[in-house]
Short mmCIF file of C-alpha atoms in Angstrom, two decimals:
data_model
loop_
_atom_site.label_atom_id
_atom_site.label_comp_id
_atom_site.label_asym_id
_atom_site.label_seq_id
_atom_site.Cartn_x
_atom_site.Cartn_y
_atom_site.Cartn_z
CA UNK A 1 76.84 -1.38 -112.16
CA UNK A 2 79.93 -1.09 -114.31
CA UNK A 3 79.89 0.02 -117.90
CA UNK A 4 81.08 -2.51 -120.50
CA UNK A 5 84.55 -1.97 -121.85
CA UNK A 6 84.27 -1.22 -125.63
CA UNK A 7 87.89 -2.11 -126.20
CA UNK A 8 87.40 -5.50 -124.60
CA UNK A 9 84.34 -6.20 -126.76
CA UNK A 10 86.25 -5.31 -129.87
CA UNK A 11 89.18 -7.49 -128.92
CA UNK A 12 86.89 -10.45 -128.30
CA UNK A 13 84.84 -9.97 -131.49
CA UNK A 14 87.69 -9.01 -133.77
CA UNK A 15 89.04 -12.52 -134.52
CA UNK A 16 85.61 -13.77 -135.54
CA UNK A 17 84.89 -10.75 -137.70
CA UNK A 18 88.35 -10.92 -139.21
CA UNK A 19 87.94 -14.58 -140.04
CA UNK A 20 84.54 -13.92 -141.60
CA UNK A 21 85.97 -11.07 -143.68
CA UNK A 22 88.77 -13.30 -144.95
CA UNK A 23 86.36 -16.11 -145.82
CA UNK A 24 83.98 -13.75 -147.62
CA UNK A 25 86.84 -12.05 -149.48
CA UNK A 26 88.19 -15.44 -150.51
CA UNK A 27 84.79 -16.58 -151.77
CA UNK A 28 84.21 -13.42 -153.81
CA UNK A 29 87.72 -13.46 -155.22
CA UNK A 30 87.37 -17.13 -156.07
CA UNK A 31 84.08 -16.48 -157.86
CA UNK A 32 85.66 -13.79 -159.99
CA UNK A 33 88.68 -15.92 -160.80
CA UNK A 34 86.40 -18.87 -161.62
CA UNK A 35 84.62 -16.84 -164.30
CA UNK A 36 87.93 -15.69 -165.80
CA UNK A 37 89.28 -19.24 -165.74
CA UNK A 38 86.10 -20.60 -167.38
CA UNK A 39 86.29 -18.04 -170.22
CA UNK A 40 89.99 -18.75 -170.71
CA UNK A 41 89.35 -22.51 -170.73
CA UNK A 42 86.62 -22.13 -173.36
CA UNK A 43 88.89 -20.01 -175.55
CA UNK A 44 91.76 -22.47 -175.16
CA UNK A 45 89.51 -25.42 -176.02
CA UNK A 46 88.26 -23.69 -179.18
CA UNK A 47 91.78 -22.79 -180.24
CA UNK A 48 93.21 -26.28 -179.67
CA UNK A 49 90.35 -27.94 -181.55
CA UNK A 50 90.45 -25.45 -184.43
CA UNK A 51 94.17 -25.40 -185.20
CA UNK A 52 94.40 -28.87 -186.90
CA UNK A 53 91.50 -28.05 -189.21
CA UNK A 54 92.92 -24.62 -190.02
CA UNK A 55 96.26 -26.22 -190.95
CA UNK A 56 94.45 -28.73 -193.21
CA UNK A 57 92.29 -26.05 -194.85
CA UNK A 58 92.82 -25.58 -198.59
CA UNK A 59 91.02 -22.23 -198.78
CA UNK A 60 91.69 -18.82 -197.27
CA UNK A 61 89.91 -18.90 -193.92
CA UNK A 62 89.17 -15.17 -193.86
CA UNK A 63 88.28 -14.40 -197.47
CA UNK A 64 86.74 -17.57 -198.92
CA UNK A 65 82.92 -17.54 -199.23
CA UNK A 66 82.83 -21.36 -199.42
CA UNK A 67 82.33 -23.55 -196.36
CA UNK A 68 82.74 -27.14 -197.58
CA UNK A 69 83.67 -29.82 -195.05
CA UNK A 70 82.10 -32.86 -196.75
CA UNK A 71 85.48 -34.37 -197.58
CA UNK A 72 87.74 -34.56 -194.53
CA UNK A 73 90.76 -34.99 -196.79
CA UNK A 74 89.95 -31.87 -198.81
CA UNK A 75 88.64 -29.14 -196.49
CA UNK A 76 87.69 -25.84 -198.10
CA UNK A 77 86.11 -23.42 -195.65
CA UNK A 78 86.13 -19.68 -195.04
CA UNK A 79 84.18 -17.23 -192.90
CA UNK A 80 83.69 -14.34 -195.33
CA UNK A 81 79.98 -14.89 -195.90
CA UNK A 82 79.38 -15.95 -192.30
CA UNK A 83 80.91 -12.72 -191.06
CA UNK A 84 78.95 -10.60 -193.55
CA UNK A 85 75.58 -12.17 -192.73
CA UNK A 86 76.23 -12.11 -188.97
CA UNK A 87 77.29 -8.47 -188.89
CA UNK A 88 74.67 -7.20 -191.34
CA UNK A 89 71.75 -8.86 -189.55
CA UNK A 90 72.96 -7.87 -186.07
CA UNK A 91 73.85 -4.26 -186.91
CA UNK A 92 70.59 -3.81 -188.82
CA UNK A 93 68.70 -5.13 -185.78
CA UNK A 94 70.63 -2.75 -183.52
CA UNK A 95 69.87 0.18 -185.82
CA UNK A 96 66.16 -0.55 -185.49
CA UNK A 97 66.07 -1.41 -181.79
CA UNK A 98 68.22 1.38 -180.32
CA UNK A 99 65.99 4.41 -181.09
CA UNK A 100 62.82 2.47 -180.22
CA UNK A 101 64.32 1.33 -176.90
CA UNK A 102 65.37 4.87 -176.04
CA UNK A 103 61.90 6.19 -176.87
CA UNK A 104 60.23 3.55 -174.70
CA UNK A 105 62.65 4.17 -171.81
CA UNK A 106 62.10 7.94 -171.92
CA UNK A 107 58.34 7.47 -172.18
CA UNK A 108 58.26 5.18 -169.13
CA UNK A 109 60.61 7.23 -166.95
CA UNK A 110 59.83 10.83 -167.91
CA UNK A 111 56.28 11.03 -169.24
CA UNK A 112 54.20 8.16 -167.89
CA UNK A 113 52.75 7.97 -164.33
CA UNK A 114 54.23 5.11 -162.29
CA UNK A 115 50.93 3.27 -162.05
CA UNK A 116 50.89 3.04 -165.85
CA UNK A 117 54.64 2.63 -166.36
CA UNK A 118 54.97 -0.52 -164.23
CA UNK A 119 52.54 -2.77 -166.17
CA UNK A 120 53.74 -1.33 -169.48
CA UNK A 121 57.36 -2.14 -168.59
CA UNK A 122 56.32 -5.60 -167.46
CA UNK A 123 54.72 -6.32 -170.83
CA UNK A 124 57.87 -5.22 -172.68
CA UNK A 125 60.05 -7.36 -170.41
CA UNK A 126 57.89 -10.37 -171.25
CA UNK A 127 59.24 -10.23 -174.82
CA UNK A 128 62.51 -11.59 -173.45
CA UNK A 129 60.70 -14.68 -172.15
CA UNK A 130 59.38 -15.74 -175.57
CA UNK A 131 61.38 -18.77 -176.86
CA UNK A 132 63.60 -18.18 -179.89
CA UNK A 133 61.81 -20.80 -181.95
CA UNK A 134 58.54 -18.89 -181.54
CA UNK A 135 60.20 -15.76 -182.89
CA UNK A 136 61.53 -17.79 -185.80
CA UNK A 137 58.15 -19.25 -186.70
CA UNK A 138 56.48 -15.86 -186.34
CA UNK A 139 59.18 -14.24 -188.45
CA UNK A 140 58.95 -16.60 -191.41
CA UNK A 141 55.17 -17.17 -191.34
CA UNK A 142 53.83 -13.72 -190.39
CA UNK A 143 56.50 -11.04 -190.53
CA UNK A 144 58.18 -12.01 -193.81
CA UNK A 145 54.98 -11.69 -195.92
CA UNK A 146 54.12 -8.43 -194.14
CA UNK A 147 57.54 -6.97 -194.91
CA UNK A 148 57.47 -8.02 -198.56
CA UNK A 149 55.92 -4.73 -199.87
CA UNK A 150 58.50 -2.72 -197.94
CA UNK A 151 61.34 -4.86 -199.30
CA UNK A 152 60.03 -4.49 -202.85
CA UNK A 153 59.79 -0.70 -202.47
CA UNK A 154 63.30 -0.44 -201.05
CA UNK A 155 64.79 -2.56 -203.80
CA UNK A 156 62.83 -0.76 -206.51
CA UNK A 157 63.67 2.77 -205.34
CA UNK A 158 66.99 2.38 -203.52
CA UNK A 159 68.43 -0.59 -205.39
CA UNK A 160 71.36 1.56 -206.54
CA UNK A 161 72.67 1.47 -202.95
CA UNK A 162 74.54 -1.74 -202.15
CA UNK A 163 72.55 -2.49 -198.98
CA UNK A 164 69.28 -2.59 -200.96
CA UNK A 165 70.64 -4.12 -204.16
CA UNK A 166 69.20 -7.43 -205.44
CA UNK A 167 70.49 -10.26 -203.29
CA UNK A 168 71.50 -13.85 -203.86
CA UNK A 169 67.98 -15.21 -203.29
CA UNK A 170 65.24 -15.44 -205.93
CA UNK A 171 62.67 -14.10 -203.42
CA UNK A 172 62.55 -11.19 -200.97
CA UNK A 173 61.41 -13.26 -198.00
CA UNK A 174 63.77 -15.10 -195.70
CA UNK A 175 66.52 -12.51 -196.17
CA UNK A 176 68.87 -10.66 -193.84
CA UNK A 177 66.33 -7.83 -193.92
CA UNK A 178 63.63 -10.04 -192.39
CA UNK A 179 66.07 -11.65 -189.96
CA UNK A 180 67.27 -8.25 -188.79
CA UNK A 181 63.74 -7.13 -187.96
CA UNK A 182 63.14 -10.34 -185.99
CA UNK A 183 66.40 -9.84 -184.11
CA UNK A 184 65.42 -6.22 -183.36
CA UNK A 185 62.25 -7.43 -181.65
CA UNK A 186 64.26 -10.01 -179.70
CA UNK A 187 66.87 -7.57 -178.38
CA UNK A 188 64.43 -4.71 -177.74
CA UNK A 189 63.50 -5.78 -174.17
CA UNK A 190 67.18 -6.13 -173.20
CA UNK A 191 68.14 -2.64 -174.36
CA UNK A 192 64.93 -1.14 -173.00
CA UNK A 193 65.33 -2.69 -169.53
CA UNK A 194 68.91 -1.46 -169.07
CA UNK A 195 68.18 1.99 -170.50
CA UNK A 196 65.04 2.38 -168.40
CA UNK A 197 66.90 1.56 -165.18
CA UNK A 198 69.70 4.00 -165.96
CA UNK A 199 67.38 6.85 -166.93
CA UNK A 200 65.25 6.32 -163.81
CA UNK A 201 68.34 6.81 -161.62
CA UNK A 202 69.18 10.25 -162.95
CA UNK A 203 69.91 12.39 -159.84
CA UNK A 204 66.86 14.37 -158.88
CA UNK A 205 68.84 17.55 -158.27
CA UNK A 206 70.04 17.47 -161.92
CA UNK A 207 66.44 17.47 -163.11
CA UNK A 208 65.34 20.11 -160.59
CA UNK A 209 68.27 22.36 -161.52
CA UNK A 210 67.26 22.23 -165.17
CA UNK A 211 63.63 22.93 -164.29
CA UNK A 212 64.69 25.86 -162.11
CA UNK A 213 66.33 27.40 -165.16
CA UNK A 214 62.99 27.24 -166.97
CA UNK A 215 63.81 24.23 -169.15
CA UNK A 216 61.03 22.41 -170.96
CA UNK A 217 60.51 18.66 -170.58
CA UNK A 218 62.58 17.94 -173.69
CA UNK A 219 65.35 20.31 -172.52
CA UNK A 220 65.44 18.55 -169.15
CA UNK A 221 65.86 15.22 -170.95
CA UNK A 222 68.53 16.63 -173.26
CA UNK A 223 70.54 18.40 -170.54
CA UNK A 224 70.12 16.03 -167.58
CA UNK A 225 68.76 12.60 -168.43
CA UNK A 226 70.56 11.76 -171.67
CA UNK A 227 74.07 12.84 -170.57
CA UNK A 228 73.73 10.86 -167.34
CA UNK A 229 72.37 7.73 -169.02
CA UNK A 230 74.51 7.77 -172.17
CA UNK A 231 77.03 5.17 -171.01
CA UNK A 232 74.31 2.86 -169.66
CA UNK A 233 72.35 3.17 -172.90
CA UNK A 234 75.43 2.20 -174.91
CA UNK A 235 76.20 -0.68 -172.56
CA UNK A 236 72.64 -1.99 -172.88
CA UNK A 237 72.83 -1.68 -176.66
CA UNK A 238 76.06 -3.68 -176.76
CA UNK A 239 74.43 -6.30 -174.55
CA UNK A 240 71.64 -6.54 -177.10
CA UNK A 241 74.17 -6.72 -179.93
CA UNK A 242 75.85 -9.64 -178.19
CA UNK A 243 72.49 -11.41 -178.06
CA UNK A 244 71.91 -10.74 -181.75
CA UNK A 245 75.37 -11.99 -182.76
CA UNK A 246 74.83 -15.31 -180.99
CA UNK A 247 71.16 -15.91 -181.80
CA UNK A 248 70.73 -19.30 -183.43
CA UNK A 249 67.31 -20.91 -183.83
CA UNK A 250 65.33 -17.85 -184.90
CA UNK A 251 67.96 -16.89 -187.49
CA UNK A 252 68.22 -20.48 -188.73
CA UNK A 253 64.46 -20.54 -189.37
CA UNK A 254 64.06 -17.05 -190.82
CA UNK A 255 67.11 -16.53 -193.08
CA UNK A 256 67.18 -18.88 -196.05
CA UNK A 257 70.35 -20.62 -197.20
CA UNK A 258 71.95 -19.27 -200.38
CA UNK A 259 73.99 -21.04 -203.06
CA UNK A 260 75.93 -17.97 -204.20
CA UNK A 261 78.21 -15.64 -202.20
CA UNK A 262 76.84 -12.63 -200.37
CA UNK A 263 76.97 -9.25 -202.06
CA UNK A 264 76.67 -7.16 -198.86
CA UNK A 265 72.96 -6.65 -199.47
CA UNK A 266 70.19 -6.81 -196.87
CA UNK A 267 68.28 -8.96 -199.34
CA UNK A 268 70.90 -11.71 -199.31
CA UNK A 269 70.44 -15.06 -197.63
CA UNK A 270 72.97 -17.30 -195.95
CA UNK A 271 74.14 -18.47 -192.56
CA UNK A 272 75.40 -16.68 -189.51
CA UNK A 273 78.15 -18.26 -187.41
CA UNK A 274 75.65 -19.61 -184.90
CA UNK A 275 73.07 -20.86 -187.38
CA UNK A 276 75.71 -22.66 -189.49
CA UNK A 277 77.09 -24.50 -186.46
CA UNK A 278 73.58 -25.45 -185.34
CA UNK A 279 72.59 -26.68 -188.79
CA UNK A 280 75.58 -29.05 -188.97
CA UNK A 281 75.70 -30.17 -185.33
CA UNK A 282 74.28 -33.61 -186.14
CA UNK A 283 77.23 -34.29 -188.49
CA UNK A 284 80.01 -33.74 -185.95
CA UNK A 285 81.56 -37.18 -186.21
CA UNK A 286 85.00 -36.58 -187.75
CA UNK A 287 87.65 -34.44 -186.01
CA UNK A 288 88.78 -32.28 -188.93
CA UNK A 289 85.32 -31.28 -190.27
CA UNK A 290 84.15 -30.67 -186.71
CA UNK A 291 87.22 -28.52 -186.10
CA UNK A 292 86.23 -26.34 -189.05
CA UNK A 293 82.97 -25.43 -187.33
CA UNK A 294 84.82 -24.95 -184.05
CA UNK A 295 87.10 -22.50 -185.87
CA UNK A 296 84.01 -20.55 -186.92
CA UNK A 297 82.85 -20.62 -183.31
CA UNK A 298 86.23 -19.26 -182.23
CA UNK A 299 85.78 -16.26 -184.53
CA UNK A 300 82.34 -15.61 -183.00
CA UNK A 301 83.90 -15.94 -179.54
CA UNK A 302 86.54 -13.33 -180.39
CA UNK A 303 83.93 -11.10 -182.05
CA UNK A 304 81.95 -10.84 -178.82
CA UNK A 305 85.09 -9.72 -176.99
CA UNK A 306 85.72 -7.06 -179.64
CA UNK A 307 82.14 -5.80 -179.31
CA UNK A 308 82.47 -5.52 -175.53
CA UNK A 309 85.82 -3.75 -175.83
CA UNK A 310 84.33 -1.21 -178.24
CA UNK A 311 81.40 -0.70 -175.86
CA UNK A 312 83.77 0.05 -172.98
CA UNK A 313 85.66 2.59 -175.08
CA UNK A 314 82.51 4.31 -176.37
CA UNK A 315 80.92 4.35 -172.91
CA UNK A 316 84.02 5.94 -171.45
CA UNK A 317 85.00 2.93 -169.36
CA UNK A 318 82.08 3.29 -166.94
CA UNK A 319 78.34 2.85 -166.75
CA UNK A 320 76.33 5.48 -164.90
CA UNK A 321 73.52 4.38 -162.68
#
């Protein structure tokens, strides 16, 4: 019996493998380019549709608190209040959700036995499956009355600070404060899931090295787990912020419309970019008024890119795990 010639086998199999590699590389490269092209096409569409309305606008697009498109021949629209309400509600939600998500992730990965952690994590992940409209109904019917005493206390004791000053609504329900709490619940499972996965992948030898030095459980977390998972935690938080910035139905139900400009208070009402566009979607019949809302959508589109860019800078350009 003669032994097979390895060189001959490689020469016979090489063309097939090479062709397969080229096909697979082409498919993966095409997929990546398709995503980039789709994003670029969306941005170009928004820009082309928005420019005519921006040129016909009679108000300052960036500083005007008015968004009036009822008369196509006399457009007066600006994004000042939209930007304020969107950023205040989203950042307030992030401020609430981030420490809670970190606490849950550390509890599940560092303190809880696996047999308990798995069902607990599953229950938290289920929050992401609840439809937005359910969160909106729960927020306005259940959460808003429950938060009313807290809102009254904050306004009564901290009203000197602009965030808790009296707002542009006659009531303390249906405000940015309530909407921010609802958004915090909605983005909590996203931040928790990403943070939990990153913390669970902390190299075992990092943890064992800290324990060998006599570190306590908290010191192990502070010296090994948190430094390793910092970038992933930030990335998950920015992913949650992106969800909060674009949330529509829940915010439209919870935050009441206001007739006066925002005063940068959490007790203001108004529209976010997404909720304003959704509220007027049935009236998109004329090009110029429709373009005004598309211009607002373009700002939201750019805002998400800015948020992601900041996340990359803060996270150091990489995500551990």
